[in-house]
Coordinates of C-alpha atoms in Angstrom, one line a residue:
M489 CA 1.8 18.6 -19.9
K490 CA 1.8 16.9 -16.5
K491 CA 3.5 13.4 -16.3
I492 CA 2.5 10.1 -14.6
A493 CA 4.9 7.3 -13.8
F494 CA 3.4 3.8 -14.3
F495 CA 5.1 0.7 -12.8
H496 CA 3.9 -2.6 -14.3
P497 CA 5.4 -6.1 -14.0
V498 CA 5.1 -7.6 -17.5
D499 CA 4.6 -6.5 -21.1
D500 CA 1.9 -9.0 -22.1
M501 CA -1.7 -8.7 -23.1
Y502 CA -3.4 -10.5 -20.2
G503 CA -5.8 -9.0 -17.6
A504 CA -3.8 -6.4 -15.8
S505 CA -2.0 -5.3 -19.0
N506 CA -5.2 -5.0 -20.9
I507 CA -6.6 -2.8 -18.1
L508 CA -3.5 -0.7 -18.1
V509 CA -3.6 -0.2 -21.9
Y510 CA -7.2 1.1 -21.6
T511 CA -6.1 3.4 -18.7
L512 CA -3.2 4.7 -20.8
A513 CA -5.5 5.4 -23.7
L514 CA -7.8 7.5 -21.4
L515 CA -5.1 9.3 -19.4
S516 CA -2.8 10.1 -22.4
D517 CA -5.2 12.9 -23.4
N518 CA -4.2 14.9 -20.4
Y519 CA -0.9 13.5 -19.2
T520 CA 2.4 12.3 -20.6
C521 CA 2.5 8.7 -19.4
H522 CA 5.9 6.9 -18.7
V523 CA 5.5 3.1 -18.2
Y524 CA 8.3 1.3 -16.5
M525 CA 8.6 -2.5 -16.8
P526 CA 11.3 -5.0 -16.3
K527 CA 11.3 -5.9 -20.0
V528 CA 9.6 -4.1 -22.9
T529 CA 8.4 -6.5 -25.6
G530 CA 6.1 -4.2 -27.5
C531 CA 2.8 -6.0 -26.8
M532 CA 1.2 -3.2 -24.9
A533 CA 2.5 -0.5 -27.2
K534 CA 1.0 -2.4 -30.2
R535 CA -2.4 -2.8 -28.5
L536 CA -2.4 0.8 -27.4
S537 CA -1.8 1.9 -31.1
E538 CA -4.7 -0.2 -32.2
I539 CA -7.0 1.5 -29.7
K540 CA -5.7 5.1 -30.1
K541 CA -3.0 7.0 -31.8
T542 CA -1.0 8.8 -29.1
N543 CA 2.4 10.3 -28.8
N544 CA 2.1 10.8 -25.0
V545 CA 2.9 7.2 -23.8
F546 CA 6.5 6.0 -23.5
F547 CA 7.6 2.5 -22.5
H548 CA 10.9 2.1 -20.5
E549 CA 12.8 -1.0 -19.5
A550 CA 13.4 -1.0 -15.7
G551 CA 15.1 -4.2 -14.7
F552 CA 15.5 -2.9 -11.2
L553 CA 11.8 -3.2 -10.3
P554 CA 11.3 -5.3 -7.1
L555 CA 8.8 -7.9 -8.4
I556 CA 7.6 -10.4 -5.9
Y557 CA 6.5 -13.9 -7.1
R558 CA 6.2 -17.3 -5.4
A559 CA 9.3 -18.9 -7.0
M560 CA 11.7 -16.2 -5.7
Y561 CA 11.7 -17.4 -2.1
T562 CA 15.3 -18.6 -2.0
P563 CA 18.2 -16.8 -0.2
K564 CA 19.5 -15.6 -3.6
G565 CA 16.0 -14.5 -4.7
I566 CA 15.3 -12.6 -1.5
F567 CA 18.8 -10.9 -1.7
S568 CA 18.1 -9.9 -5.3
W569 CA 14.7 -8.5 -4.3
V570 CA 16.2 -6.4 -1.5
I571 CA 18.8 -5.0 -3.9
R572 CA 16.1 -4.1 -6.4
N573 CA 14.1 -2.3 -3.7
I574 CA 17.2 -0.2 -3.0
K575 CA 17.6 0.6 -6.7
S576 CA 13.9 1.4 -7.0
M577 CA 14.0 3.8 -4.0
L578 CA 17.0 5.6 -5.6
F579 CA 15.2 5.8 -8.9
I580 CA 12.0 7.2 -7.3
F581 CA 14.0 9.6 -5.2
K582 CA 15.7 10.9 -8.4
K583 CA 12.4 11.2 -10.3
R584 CA 10.1 12.2 -7.3
N585 CA 9.5 15.8 -8.7
D586 CA 9.2 14.7 -12.3
F587 CA 5.8 13.2 -12.0
E588 CA 2.3 14.3 -10.9
F589 CA 1.8 10.9 -9.3
F590 CA 2.9 7.3 -9.4
Y591 CA 0.7 4.5 -10.6
I592 CA 1.6 1.0 -9.4
N593 CA -0.3 -1.6 -11.5
T594 CA -0.6 -4.9 -9.5
L595 CA 0.5 -5.9 -6.0
S596 CA 3.6 -7.7 -7.3
L597 CA 5.2 -4.3 -6.9
F598 CA 3.8 -3.7 -3.4
T599 CA 6.8 -2.0 -1.9
L600 CA 6.7 0.9 -4.4
P601 CA 3.7 2.7 -2.8
L602 CA 5.5 2.7 0.5
M603 CA 8.6 4.3 -1.1
V604 CA 6.6 6.9 -2.9
G605 CA 4.7 7.8 0.3
F606 CA 8.0 8.0 2.2
L607 CA 9.1 10.7 -0.3
G608 CA 5.8 12.6 0.2
R609 CA 4.5 11.9 -3.3
K610 CA 1.0 10.7 -4.4
S611 CA 0.4 7.2 -5.7
L612 CA -2.4 4.9 -6.8
T613 CA -2.0 1.1 -6.5
H614 CA -4.2 -0.9 -8.8
C615 CA -5.0 -4.2 -7.1
H616 CA -5.9 -7.1 -9.4
E617 CA -5.0 -10.0 -7.0
F618 CA -6.8 -11.8 -4.2
L619 CA -4.1 -13.1 -1.9
A620 CA -6.0 -13.8 1.3
G621 CA -4.9 -16.8 3.3
S622 CA -1.2 -16.7 2.4
L623 CA 1.6 -15.3 4.5
Y624 CA 2.9 -13.1 1.7
G625 CA -0.7 -11.9 1.1
K626 CA -0.9 -10.8 4.7
V627 CA 2.5 -9.0 4.4
I628 CA 1.5 -7.3 1.2
K629 CA -1.8 -6.1 2.8
Y630 CA 0.0 -4.8 5.8
V631 CA 2.6 -2.8 3.7
I632 CA -0.2 -1.4 1.5
A633 CA -2.1 -0.3 4.6
L634 CA 1.0 1.5 5.9
S635 CA 1.5 3.4 2.6
P636 CA -0.6 6.5 1.9
T637 CA -1.6 5.2 -1.6
L638 CA -5.1 5.2 -3.1
V639 CA -6.0 1.6 -3.7
L640 CA -8.1 0.7 -6.7
S641 CA -9.5 -2.8 -6.7
V642 CA -10.9 -4.6 -9.8
S643 CA -13.7 -6.2 -7.8
R644 CA -15.5 -6.2 -4.5
H645 CA -14.0 -9.6 -3.9
V646 CA -10.4 -8.2 -4.3
D647 CA -11.4 -5.2 -2.2
T648 CA -12.5 -7.5 0.7
Y649 CA -8.9 -8.9 0.8
I650 CA -6.9 -5.7 0.5
K651 CA -9.1 -3.2 2.3
T652 CA -8.5 -2.4 6.0
R653 CA -10.7 -0.6 8.4
R654 CA -7.9 1.9 8.9
N655 CA -8.2 4.7 6.2
S656 CA -10.9 2.8 4.4
S657 CA -11.7 5.9 2.4
R658 CA -8.5 5.3 0.4
Y659 CA -10.0 2.1 -1.1
L660 CA -12.2 2.2 -4.2
V661 CA -13.7 -0.5 -6.5
I662 CA -13.9 -0.1 -10.3
H663 CA -14.9 -3.4 -11.7
N664 CA -12.0 -4.8 -13.8
G665 CA -10.7 -1.3 -14.1
M666 CA -13.3 -0.6 -16.8
P667 CA -16.6 1.2 -16.6
D668 CA -19.8 -0.8 -16.2
S669 CA -21.4 -1.9 -19.5
S670 CA -24.2 0.5 -18.7
Q671 CA -21.8 3.4 -18.8
T672 CA -20.8 5.0 -22.1
M673 CA -17.1 5.9 -22.4
T674 CA -15.4 7.0 -25.6
V675 CA -11.7 7.3 -26.4
S676 CA -10.8 9.9 -29.0
N677 CA -8.4 9.1 -31.7
S678 CA -6.8 12.4 -32.3
D679 CA -4.0 12.9 -34.8

């Protein structure tokens, strides 16, 4: 069975995590899914087991992930972020042939698609954030535009922030990462 690597910033049950759990429930029928997060608390695994019984999803702690957040803008925080980028690049380099593609869930891990692209591998970046108007939002948009990743936005509003004219065919909108209510989608619960 083919494998997908998922990178996600937090093991909680808020918006982006809920969407990822739904995605894992669907993709685990055809792929073995490895989810890498800084800290595994079990929230997502518990929710996934409530939706669907699957043996194809594995959660891994990955404290080296280069998360970006507003409070990290100190010399120590930036230095730590640079070191985590180096560790992430080494991890992706080591695992580059193990996975069919790499799924980056949220822009807080915006450097990962560039790393994956540098190694010639496929990636999908799931964009949940609207960061227009901020300096770091502009930097993130620029880095995502440089990477060869497919960008999936949760709304047209988010898409207007992240989408560039260059390679605009790489940008898609799937509202909240879920099908429209008019669509029927089932998740099988196979034993």
